[in-house]
Coordinates of C-alpha atoms and ligand atoms in Angstrom, one line a residue:
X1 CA -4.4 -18.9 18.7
X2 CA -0.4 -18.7 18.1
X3 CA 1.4 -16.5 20.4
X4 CA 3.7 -13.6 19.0
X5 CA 7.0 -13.8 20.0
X6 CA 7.2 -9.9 21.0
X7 CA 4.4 -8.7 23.0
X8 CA 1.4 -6.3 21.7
X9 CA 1.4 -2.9 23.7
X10 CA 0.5 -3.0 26.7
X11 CA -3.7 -1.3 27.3
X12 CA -2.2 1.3 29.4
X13 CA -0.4 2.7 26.4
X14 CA -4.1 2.9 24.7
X15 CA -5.3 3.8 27.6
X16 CA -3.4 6.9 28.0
X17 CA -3.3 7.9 24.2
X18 CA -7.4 8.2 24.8
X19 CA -7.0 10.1 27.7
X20 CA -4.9 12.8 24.8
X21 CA -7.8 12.4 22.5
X22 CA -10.6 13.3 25.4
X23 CA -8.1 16.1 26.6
X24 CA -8.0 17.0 22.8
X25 CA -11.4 17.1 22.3
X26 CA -12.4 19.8 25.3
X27 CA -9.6 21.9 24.6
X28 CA -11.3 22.7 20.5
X29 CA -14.9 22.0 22.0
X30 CA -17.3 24.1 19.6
X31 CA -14.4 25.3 17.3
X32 CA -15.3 23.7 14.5
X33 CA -11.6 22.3 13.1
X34 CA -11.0 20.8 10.4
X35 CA -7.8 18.7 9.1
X36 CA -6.9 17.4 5.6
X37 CA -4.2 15.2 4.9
X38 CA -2.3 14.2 2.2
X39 CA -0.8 10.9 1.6
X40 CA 2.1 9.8 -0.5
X41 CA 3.1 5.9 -1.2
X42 CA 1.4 2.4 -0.9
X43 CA -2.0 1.2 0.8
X44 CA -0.3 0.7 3.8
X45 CA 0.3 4.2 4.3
X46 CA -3.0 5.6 2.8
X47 CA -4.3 3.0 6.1
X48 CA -2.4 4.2 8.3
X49 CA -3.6 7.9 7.7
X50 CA -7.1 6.3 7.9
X51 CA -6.0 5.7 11.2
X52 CA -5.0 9.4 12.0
X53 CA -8.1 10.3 10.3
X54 CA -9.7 8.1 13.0
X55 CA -7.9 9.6 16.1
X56 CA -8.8 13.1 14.3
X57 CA -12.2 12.7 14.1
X58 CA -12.7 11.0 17.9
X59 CA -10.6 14.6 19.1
X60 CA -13.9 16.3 17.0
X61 CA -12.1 17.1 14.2
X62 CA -13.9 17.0 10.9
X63 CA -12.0 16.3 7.2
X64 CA -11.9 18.5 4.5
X65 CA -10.3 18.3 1.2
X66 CA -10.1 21.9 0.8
X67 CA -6.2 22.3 2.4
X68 CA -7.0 26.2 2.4
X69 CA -9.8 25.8 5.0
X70 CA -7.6 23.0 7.1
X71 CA -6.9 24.1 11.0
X72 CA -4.2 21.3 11.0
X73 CA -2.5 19.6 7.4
X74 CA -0.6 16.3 7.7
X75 CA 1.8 15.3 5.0
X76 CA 2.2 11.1 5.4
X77 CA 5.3 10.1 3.8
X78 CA 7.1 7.8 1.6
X79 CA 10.7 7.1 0.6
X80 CA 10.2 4.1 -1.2
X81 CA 11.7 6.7 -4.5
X82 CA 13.2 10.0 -4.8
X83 CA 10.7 11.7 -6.6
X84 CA 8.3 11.2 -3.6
X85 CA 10.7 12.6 -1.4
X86 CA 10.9 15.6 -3.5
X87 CA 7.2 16.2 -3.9
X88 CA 7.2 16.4 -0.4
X89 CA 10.0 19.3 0.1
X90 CA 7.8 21.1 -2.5
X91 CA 4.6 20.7 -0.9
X92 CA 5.8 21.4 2.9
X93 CA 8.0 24.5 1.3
X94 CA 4.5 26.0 -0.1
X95 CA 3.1 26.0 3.2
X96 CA 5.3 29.0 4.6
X97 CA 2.9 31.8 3.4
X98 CA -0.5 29.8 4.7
X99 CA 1.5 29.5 8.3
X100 CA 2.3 33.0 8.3
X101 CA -1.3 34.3 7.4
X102 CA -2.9 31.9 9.8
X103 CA -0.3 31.3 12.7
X104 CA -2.7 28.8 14.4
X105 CA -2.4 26.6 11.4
X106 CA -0.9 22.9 12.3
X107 CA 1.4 21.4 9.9
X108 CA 2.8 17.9 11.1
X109 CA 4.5 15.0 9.1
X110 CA 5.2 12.0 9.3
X111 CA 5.4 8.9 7.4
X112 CA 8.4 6.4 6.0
X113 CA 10.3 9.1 5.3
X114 CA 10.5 10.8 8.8
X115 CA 11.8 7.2 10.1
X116 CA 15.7 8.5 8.2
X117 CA 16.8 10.6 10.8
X118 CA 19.0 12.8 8.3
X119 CA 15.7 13.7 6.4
X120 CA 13.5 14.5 9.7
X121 CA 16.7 16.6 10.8
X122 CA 16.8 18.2 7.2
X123 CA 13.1 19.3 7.5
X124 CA 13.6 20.2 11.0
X125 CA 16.0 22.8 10.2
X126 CA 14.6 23.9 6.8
X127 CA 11.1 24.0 7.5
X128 CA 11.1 25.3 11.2
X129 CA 7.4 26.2 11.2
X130 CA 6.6 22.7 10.4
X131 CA 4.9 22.0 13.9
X132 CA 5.1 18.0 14.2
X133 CA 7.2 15.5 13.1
X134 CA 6.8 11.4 13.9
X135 CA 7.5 8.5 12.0
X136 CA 5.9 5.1 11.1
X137 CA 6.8 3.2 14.5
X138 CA 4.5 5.5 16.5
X139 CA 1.4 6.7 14.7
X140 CA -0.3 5.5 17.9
X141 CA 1.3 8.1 20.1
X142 CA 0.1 10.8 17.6
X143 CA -2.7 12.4 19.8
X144 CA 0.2 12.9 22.8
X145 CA 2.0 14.3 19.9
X146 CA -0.5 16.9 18.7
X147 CA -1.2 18.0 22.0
X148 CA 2.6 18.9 22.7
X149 CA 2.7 20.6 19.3
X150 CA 0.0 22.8 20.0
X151 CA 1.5 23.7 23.4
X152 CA 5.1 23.9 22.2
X153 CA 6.6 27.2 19.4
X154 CA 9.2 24.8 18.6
X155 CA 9.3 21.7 16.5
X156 CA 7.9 18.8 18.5
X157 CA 10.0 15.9 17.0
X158 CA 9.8 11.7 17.7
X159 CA 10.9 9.2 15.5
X160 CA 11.6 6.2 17.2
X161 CA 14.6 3.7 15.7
X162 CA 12.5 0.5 17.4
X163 CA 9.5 -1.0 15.8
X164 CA 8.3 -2.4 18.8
X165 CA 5.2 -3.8 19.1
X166 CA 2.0 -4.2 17.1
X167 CA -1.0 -1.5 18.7
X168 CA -4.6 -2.9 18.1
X169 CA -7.9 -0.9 18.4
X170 CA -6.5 2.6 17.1
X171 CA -9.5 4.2 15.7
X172 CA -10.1 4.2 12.0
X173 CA -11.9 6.0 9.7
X174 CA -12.3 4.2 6.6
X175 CA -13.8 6.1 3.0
X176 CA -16.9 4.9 3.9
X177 CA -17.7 2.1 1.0
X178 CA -17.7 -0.9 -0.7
X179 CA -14.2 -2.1 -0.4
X180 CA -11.6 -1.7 2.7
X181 CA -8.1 -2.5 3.4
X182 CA -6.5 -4.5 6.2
X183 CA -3.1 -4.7 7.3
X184 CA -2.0 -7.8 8.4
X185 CA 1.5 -8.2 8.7
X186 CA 3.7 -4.7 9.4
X187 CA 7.2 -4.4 7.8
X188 CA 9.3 -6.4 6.1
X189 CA 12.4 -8.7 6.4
X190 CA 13.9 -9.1 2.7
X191 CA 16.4 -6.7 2.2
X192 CA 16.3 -6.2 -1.5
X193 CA 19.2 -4.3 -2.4
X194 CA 17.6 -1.8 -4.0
X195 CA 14.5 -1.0 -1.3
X196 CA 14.4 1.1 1.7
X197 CA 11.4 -0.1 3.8
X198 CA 12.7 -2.7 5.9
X199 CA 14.8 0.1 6.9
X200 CA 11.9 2.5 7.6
X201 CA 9.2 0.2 8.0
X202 CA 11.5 -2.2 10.5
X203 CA 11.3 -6.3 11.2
X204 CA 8.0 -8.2 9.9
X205 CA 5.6 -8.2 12.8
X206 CA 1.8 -10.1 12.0
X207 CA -1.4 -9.6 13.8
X208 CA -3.1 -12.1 15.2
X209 CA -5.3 -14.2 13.4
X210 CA -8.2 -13.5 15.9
X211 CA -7.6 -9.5 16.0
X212 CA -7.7 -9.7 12.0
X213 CA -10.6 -11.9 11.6
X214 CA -12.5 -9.6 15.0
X215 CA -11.7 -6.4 12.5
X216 CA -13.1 -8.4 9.3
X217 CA -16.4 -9.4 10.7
X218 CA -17.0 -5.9 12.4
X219 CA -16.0 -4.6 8.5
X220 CA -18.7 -7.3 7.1
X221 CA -21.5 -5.5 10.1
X222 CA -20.9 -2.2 8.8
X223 CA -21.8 -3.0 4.5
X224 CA -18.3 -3.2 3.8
X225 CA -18.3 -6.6 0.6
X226 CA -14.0 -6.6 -0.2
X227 CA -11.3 -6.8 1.8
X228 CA -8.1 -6.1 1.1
X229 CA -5.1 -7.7 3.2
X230 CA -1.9 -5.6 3.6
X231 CA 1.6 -6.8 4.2
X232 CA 5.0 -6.2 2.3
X233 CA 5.2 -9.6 2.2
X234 CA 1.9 -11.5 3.3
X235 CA 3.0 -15.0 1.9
X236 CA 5.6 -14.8 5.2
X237 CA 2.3 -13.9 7.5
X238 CA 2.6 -15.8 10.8
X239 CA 6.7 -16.8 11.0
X240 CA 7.2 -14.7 13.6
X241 CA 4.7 -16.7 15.6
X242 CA 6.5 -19.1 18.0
X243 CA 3.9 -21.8 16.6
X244 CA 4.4 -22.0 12.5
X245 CA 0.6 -20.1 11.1
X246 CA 0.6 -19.7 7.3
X247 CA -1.0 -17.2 5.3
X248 CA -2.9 -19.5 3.6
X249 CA -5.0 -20.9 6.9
X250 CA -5.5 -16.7 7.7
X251 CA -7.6 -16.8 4.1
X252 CA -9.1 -20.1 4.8
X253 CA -10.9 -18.4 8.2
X254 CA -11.6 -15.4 6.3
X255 CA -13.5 -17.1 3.3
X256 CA -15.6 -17.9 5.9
X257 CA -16.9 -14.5 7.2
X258 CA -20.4 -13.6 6.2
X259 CA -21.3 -10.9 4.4
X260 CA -17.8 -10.1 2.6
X261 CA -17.7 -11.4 -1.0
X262 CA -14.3 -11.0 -1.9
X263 CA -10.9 -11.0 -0.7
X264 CA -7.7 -9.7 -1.9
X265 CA -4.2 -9.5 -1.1
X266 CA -1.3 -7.9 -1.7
X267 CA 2.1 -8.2 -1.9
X268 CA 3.0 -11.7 -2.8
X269 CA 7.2 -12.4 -3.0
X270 CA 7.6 -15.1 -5.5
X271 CA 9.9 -16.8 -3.4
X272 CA 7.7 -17.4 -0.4
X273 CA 4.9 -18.5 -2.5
X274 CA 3.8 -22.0 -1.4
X275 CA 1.5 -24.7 -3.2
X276 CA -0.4 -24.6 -0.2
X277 CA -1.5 -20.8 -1.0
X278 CA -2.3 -21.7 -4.2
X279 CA -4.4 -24.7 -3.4
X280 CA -6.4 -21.8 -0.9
X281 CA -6.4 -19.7 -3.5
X282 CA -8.3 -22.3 -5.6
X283 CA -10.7 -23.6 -3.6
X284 CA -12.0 -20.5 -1.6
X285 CA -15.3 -19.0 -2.7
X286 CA -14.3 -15.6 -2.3
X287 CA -10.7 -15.2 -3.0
X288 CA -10.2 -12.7 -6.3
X289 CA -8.4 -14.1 -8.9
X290 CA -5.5 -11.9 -9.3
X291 CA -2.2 -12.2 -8.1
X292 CA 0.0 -9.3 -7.7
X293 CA 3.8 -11.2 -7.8
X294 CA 6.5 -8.1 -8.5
X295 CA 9.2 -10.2 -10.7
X296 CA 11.5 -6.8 -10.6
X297 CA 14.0 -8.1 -13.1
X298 CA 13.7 -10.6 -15.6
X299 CA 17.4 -11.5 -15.7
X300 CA 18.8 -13.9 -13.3
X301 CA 22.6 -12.0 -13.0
X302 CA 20.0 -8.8 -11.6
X303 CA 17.6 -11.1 -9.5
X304 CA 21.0 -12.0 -7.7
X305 CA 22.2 -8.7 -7.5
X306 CA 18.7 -7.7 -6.1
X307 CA 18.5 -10.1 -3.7
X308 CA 15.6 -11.7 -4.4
X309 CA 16.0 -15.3 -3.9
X310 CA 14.1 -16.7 -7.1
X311 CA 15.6 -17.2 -10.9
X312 CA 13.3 -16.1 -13.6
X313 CA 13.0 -20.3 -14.1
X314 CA 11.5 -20.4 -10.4
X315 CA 9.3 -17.2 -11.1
X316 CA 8.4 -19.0 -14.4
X317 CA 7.4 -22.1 -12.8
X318 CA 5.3 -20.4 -10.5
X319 CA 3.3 -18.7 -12.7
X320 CA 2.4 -21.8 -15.0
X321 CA 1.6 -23.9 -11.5
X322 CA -1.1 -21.0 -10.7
X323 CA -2.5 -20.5 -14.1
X324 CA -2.6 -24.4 -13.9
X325 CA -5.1 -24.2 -10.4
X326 CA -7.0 -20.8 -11.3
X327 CA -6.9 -20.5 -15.0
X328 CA -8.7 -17.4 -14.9
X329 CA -6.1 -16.0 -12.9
X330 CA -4.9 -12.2 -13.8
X331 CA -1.0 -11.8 -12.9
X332 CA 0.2 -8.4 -12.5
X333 CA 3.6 -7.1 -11.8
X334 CA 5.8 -4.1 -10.4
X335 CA 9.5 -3.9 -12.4
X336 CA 12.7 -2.0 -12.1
X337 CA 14.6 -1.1 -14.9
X338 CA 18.3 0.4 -14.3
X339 CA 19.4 -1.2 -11.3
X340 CA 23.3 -0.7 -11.1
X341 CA 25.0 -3.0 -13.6
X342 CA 22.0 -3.3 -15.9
X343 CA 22.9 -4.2 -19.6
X344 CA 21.2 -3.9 -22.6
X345 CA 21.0 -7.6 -22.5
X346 CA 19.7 -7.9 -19.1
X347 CA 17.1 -5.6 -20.0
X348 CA 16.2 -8.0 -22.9
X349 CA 15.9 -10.5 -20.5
X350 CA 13.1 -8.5 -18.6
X351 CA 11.6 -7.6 -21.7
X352 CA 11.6 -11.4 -22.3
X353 CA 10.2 -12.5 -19.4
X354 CA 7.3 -9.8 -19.9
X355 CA 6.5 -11.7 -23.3
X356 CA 6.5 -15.3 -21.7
X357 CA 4.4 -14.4 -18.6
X358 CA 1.6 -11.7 -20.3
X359 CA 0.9 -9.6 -17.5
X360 CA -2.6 -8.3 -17.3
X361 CA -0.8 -5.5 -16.2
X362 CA 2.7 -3.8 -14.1
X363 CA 3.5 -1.0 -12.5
X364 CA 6.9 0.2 -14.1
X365 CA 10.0 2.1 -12.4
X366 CA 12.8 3.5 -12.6
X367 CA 15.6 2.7 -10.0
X368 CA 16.2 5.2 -7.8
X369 CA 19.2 4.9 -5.3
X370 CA 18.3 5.3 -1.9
X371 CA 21.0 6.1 0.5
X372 CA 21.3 3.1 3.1
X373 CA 20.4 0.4 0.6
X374 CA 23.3 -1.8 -1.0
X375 CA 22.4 -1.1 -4.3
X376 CA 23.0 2.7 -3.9
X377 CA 27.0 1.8 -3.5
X378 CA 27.4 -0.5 -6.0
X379 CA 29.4 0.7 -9.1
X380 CA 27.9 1.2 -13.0
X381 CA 24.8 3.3 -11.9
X382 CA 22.5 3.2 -14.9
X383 CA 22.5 7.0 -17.5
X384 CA 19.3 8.8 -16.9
X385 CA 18.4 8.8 -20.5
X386 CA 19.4 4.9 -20.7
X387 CA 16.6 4.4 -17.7
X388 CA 13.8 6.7 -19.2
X389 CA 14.6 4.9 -22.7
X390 CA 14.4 1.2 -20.8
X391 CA 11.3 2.6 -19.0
X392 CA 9.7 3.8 -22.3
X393 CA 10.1 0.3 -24.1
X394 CA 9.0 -1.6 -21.4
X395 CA 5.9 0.3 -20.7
X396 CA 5.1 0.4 -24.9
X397 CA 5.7 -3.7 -25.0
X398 CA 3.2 -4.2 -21.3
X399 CA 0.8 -1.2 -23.1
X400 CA 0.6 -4.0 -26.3
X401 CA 0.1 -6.9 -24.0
X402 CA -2.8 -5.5 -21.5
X403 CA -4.7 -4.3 -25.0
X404 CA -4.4 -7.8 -26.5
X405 CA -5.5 -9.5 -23.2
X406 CA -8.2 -6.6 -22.8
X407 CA -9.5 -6.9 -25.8
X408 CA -10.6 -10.4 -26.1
X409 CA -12.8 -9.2 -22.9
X410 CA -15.0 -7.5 -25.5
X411 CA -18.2 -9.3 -25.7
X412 CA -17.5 -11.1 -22.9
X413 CA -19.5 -10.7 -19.3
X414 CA -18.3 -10.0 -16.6
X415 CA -19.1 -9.8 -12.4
X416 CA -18.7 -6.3 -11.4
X417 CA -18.4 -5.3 -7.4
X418 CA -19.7 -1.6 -7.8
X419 CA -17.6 0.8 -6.1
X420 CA -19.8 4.1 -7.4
X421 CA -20.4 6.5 -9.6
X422 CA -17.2 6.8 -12.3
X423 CA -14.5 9.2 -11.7
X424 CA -14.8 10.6 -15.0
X425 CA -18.0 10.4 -16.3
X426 CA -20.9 10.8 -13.9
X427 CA -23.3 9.0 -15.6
X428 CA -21.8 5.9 -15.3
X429 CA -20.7 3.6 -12.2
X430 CA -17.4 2.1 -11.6
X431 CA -16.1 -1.4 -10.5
X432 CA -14.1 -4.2 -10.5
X433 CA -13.5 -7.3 -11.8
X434 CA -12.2 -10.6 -9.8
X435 CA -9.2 -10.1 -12.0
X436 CA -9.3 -6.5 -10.4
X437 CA -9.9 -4.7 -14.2
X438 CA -11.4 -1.7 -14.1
X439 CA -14.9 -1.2 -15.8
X440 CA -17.3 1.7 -15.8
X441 CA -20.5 1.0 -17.1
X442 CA -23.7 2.3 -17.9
X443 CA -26.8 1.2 -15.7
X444 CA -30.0 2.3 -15.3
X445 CA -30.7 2.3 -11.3
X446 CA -27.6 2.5 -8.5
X447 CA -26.4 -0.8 -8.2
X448 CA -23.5 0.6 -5.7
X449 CA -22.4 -2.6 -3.3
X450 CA -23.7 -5.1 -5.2
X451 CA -22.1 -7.7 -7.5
X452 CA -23.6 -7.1 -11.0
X453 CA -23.2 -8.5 -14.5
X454 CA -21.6 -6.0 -17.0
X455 CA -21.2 -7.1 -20.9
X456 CA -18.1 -4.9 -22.3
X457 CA -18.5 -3.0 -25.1
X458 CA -15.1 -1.3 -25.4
X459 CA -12.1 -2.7 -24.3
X460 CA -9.1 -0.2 -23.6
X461 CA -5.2 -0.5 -22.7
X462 CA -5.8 0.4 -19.0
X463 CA -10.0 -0.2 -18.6
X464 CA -13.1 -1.6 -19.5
X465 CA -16.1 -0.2 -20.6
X466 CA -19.6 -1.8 -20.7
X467 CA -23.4 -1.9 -19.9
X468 CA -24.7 -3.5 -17.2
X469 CA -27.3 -6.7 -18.3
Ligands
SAH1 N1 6.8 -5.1 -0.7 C1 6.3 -5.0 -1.9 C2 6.3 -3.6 -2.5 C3 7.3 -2.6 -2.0 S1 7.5 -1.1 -2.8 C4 7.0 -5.9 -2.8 O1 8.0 -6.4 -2.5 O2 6.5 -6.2 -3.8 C5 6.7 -1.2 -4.3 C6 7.6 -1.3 -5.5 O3 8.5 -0.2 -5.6 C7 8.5 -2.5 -5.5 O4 7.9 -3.7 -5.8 C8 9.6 -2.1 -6.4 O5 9.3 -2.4 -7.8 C9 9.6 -0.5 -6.4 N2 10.8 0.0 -5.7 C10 11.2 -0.3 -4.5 N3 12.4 0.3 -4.3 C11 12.7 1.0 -5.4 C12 13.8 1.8 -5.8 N4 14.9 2.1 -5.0 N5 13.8 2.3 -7.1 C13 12.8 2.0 -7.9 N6 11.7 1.3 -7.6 C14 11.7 0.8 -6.3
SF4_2 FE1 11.2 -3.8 -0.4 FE2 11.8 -6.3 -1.1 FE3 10.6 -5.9 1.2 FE4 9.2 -5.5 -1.0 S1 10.1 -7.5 -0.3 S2 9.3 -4.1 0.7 S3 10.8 -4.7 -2.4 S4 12.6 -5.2 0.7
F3S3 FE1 6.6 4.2 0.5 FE2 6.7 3.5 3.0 FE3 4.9 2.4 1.4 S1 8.4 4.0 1.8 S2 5.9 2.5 -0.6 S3 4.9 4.5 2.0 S4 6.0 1.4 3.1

């Protein structure tokens, strides 16, 4: 298929990081360790420590979620806001009397926010007994990596500034289940002004199409019925080939695999949304019908400022084009409110925008300035209070919006992929919807893995709830 204009690692590189994990695995023969990690920011992170979970468990480590019985704790990290950053310091700082009771204990960390060299230098000094420290561009290496660290009394540090090159056939443990996630494309090329991952994440690199549709059949051999594709931007899959390959031809091949029922995706950026992804939206069999497009402003003066490259008009457009081809489509949304400059009237034009579209749903923030990013220079910084108030409103008017749309679920029925048994209740079992809506229901046998029908008896804001017919 299309040939990738940088070149994928070369096998001795995988070669050799197996060689670490065998060397690994004889040095803890019959000790029994065990590692727990904890993971900050979006899917593609919670994969990636899938895939140190993976490396782990080849070494013979085994997981527990118990962080007092860990032999080794890993903090993954993420930048994308401060308050992440923060929980981090916290968390890491804690960790100073467990190292000193148990000096054997391995604490390593790495993540989006290792790839800002002041931060990793920060924590290096800080924190000395933190043990390991990598960043995003070479999870691969981490098995070299743990076995310096556990040679070495000082820090062992590496946090390359290159992305380099895309490394296939790491091993990954995956929550064993109903529903797995894929990554398809790594980082990301927009530059919003506001957003720190191109910087941490680097230039947009995609798999292959073959090497993604390889891992999605072996996911189909092994039970798994959803897939989830990652990317920051999937709807620019494939323009780095050096033959043009469009995301919507990736989903065409994948509707095709047997034995997986759905398919998601996420993120979409409005302004690389083509017709041509909608039209494959509409007429595969097993593509959800949800659409996660993050809108981020709803005022065109912001948009600009943001860098976005779409006018609410555009977005507007967009979204009455889908709902034209999939009218069962849920839209769902992330927005900022307080970027630098906001007024009260931009913020009515968000506000607005949220009325016209009705989300099913949005994930709602407050800007944050990350050092780096343009926005964090720019002048008229938003008051605290003034964010928290904007953030408040917002949520109430989405809150009144998903109840509306929720409730005239009630009654209806709906398909339900069941995940398992309900977080919160353990009588009943949890699933989703195509419009990704959460339901838990009651049933009397374990339906877990299959598609069932569920009629809702109680709408709420955020869930459904319902028996299964
Ligand atoms: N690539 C995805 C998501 C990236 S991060 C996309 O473009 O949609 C997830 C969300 O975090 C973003 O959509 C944005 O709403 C929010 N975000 C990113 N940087 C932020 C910042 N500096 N302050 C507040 N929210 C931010
Ligand atoms: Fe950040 Fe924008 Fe890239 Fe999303 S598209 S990761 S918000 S720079
Ligand atoms: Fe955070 Fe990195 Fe994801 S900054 S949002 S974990 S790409």
């Amino acid at each position: 298929m299309s040939n990738r204009k940088t070149v994928d690692i070369s096998k001795e590189e995988i070669q050799e990081q197996k060689e670490y994990i065998d060397n690994i695995k004889e040095l803890i023969k019959g000790r029994s360790l065990k590692y727990h990690i904890i993971t900050y920011g979006c899917q593609m992170n919670i994969h990636d420590s899938e895939k140190l979970a993976g490396m782990l468990n080849s070494m013979g480590y085994t997981e527990t979620s118990d962080q007092a019985e860990a032999d080794l704790i890993l903090f993954n990290t993420c930048c994308v806001r401060e308050n992440a950053e923060h929980r981090v310091y916290g968390n890491v700082g804690a960790l100073y009397l467990n190292k000193q009771q148990n000096p054997n204990l391995i604490i390593g960390i790495c993540g989006c926010m290792m790839q800002q060299r002041d931060v990793s230098d920060y924590i290096t000094k800080k924190f000395p007994f933190v043990d390991l420290i990598f960043g995003t561009h070479n999870l691969h290496r981490f098995p070299k990596l743990l076995l310096e660290a556990m040679d070495s009394r000082q820090t062992v540090v590496e946090v390359l500034d290159e992305e380099g090159r895309i490394v296939e056939n790491v091993p990954i443990i995956r929550n064993l289940g109903v529903t797995a996630w894929t990554t398809i494309m790594y980082g990301c090329d927009n530059f919003c002004s506001y957003c720190i991952v191109p910087y941490v994440r680097g230039r947009e690199r995609s798999r292959q199409p073959s090497d993604i549709l390889d891992e999605i059949n072996q996911l189909a051999e092994e039970g798994y019925k959803e897939v989830t594709l990652l990317g920051q931007n999937v709807n620019s899959y494939g323009k780095d080939f050096n033959e043009p390959y469009y995301f919507s031809n990736l989903l065409r091949y994948i509707d095709r695999v047997d034995g997986i029922e759905r398919i998601r995706f996420m993120t979409s950026h409005p302004k690389d949304l083509s017709k041509d992804l909608i039209l494959a939206m509409a007429e595969s069999e097993k593509v959800c019908e949800h659409l996660h497009l993050p809108i981020q402003s709803g005022s065109n003066r912001i948009l600009k400022q943001m860098n976005r490259g779409y006018s609410r008009e555009n977005y507007l457009e967009l979204v009455n084009e889908i709902r034209h081809q999939i009218p069962n489509i849920a839209i769902t949304t992330d927005i900022i409110v307080g970027f630098p400059g906001e007024t009260e009237e931009d913020f009515a034009d968000t506000l607005d925008m949220v009325e016209k579209v009705r989300y099913d749903s949005a994930f709602t923030f407050i800007y944050s300035q990350r050092t780096g990013t343009p926005a964090a220079k720019m002048s008229k910084q938003i008051d605290e209070n003034i964010k928290k108030e904007r953030l408040q409103k917002l949520m109430d008017v989405q809150g009144k919006i998903s109840k509306e749309i929720n409730d005239k679920a009630h009654d209806t029925i709906v398909d339900v992929l069941v995940e398992g048994l309900s977080k919160k209740r353990d009588d009943m079992y949890t699933g989703r919807t195509p419009q990704n809506k959460l339901v838990n229901f009651a049933a009397d046998h374990n339906t877990i893995g299959n598609i069932v029908k569920v009629k809702i008896t109680q709408p709420k804001t955020w869930t459904l709830e319902g028996i299964m017919i």
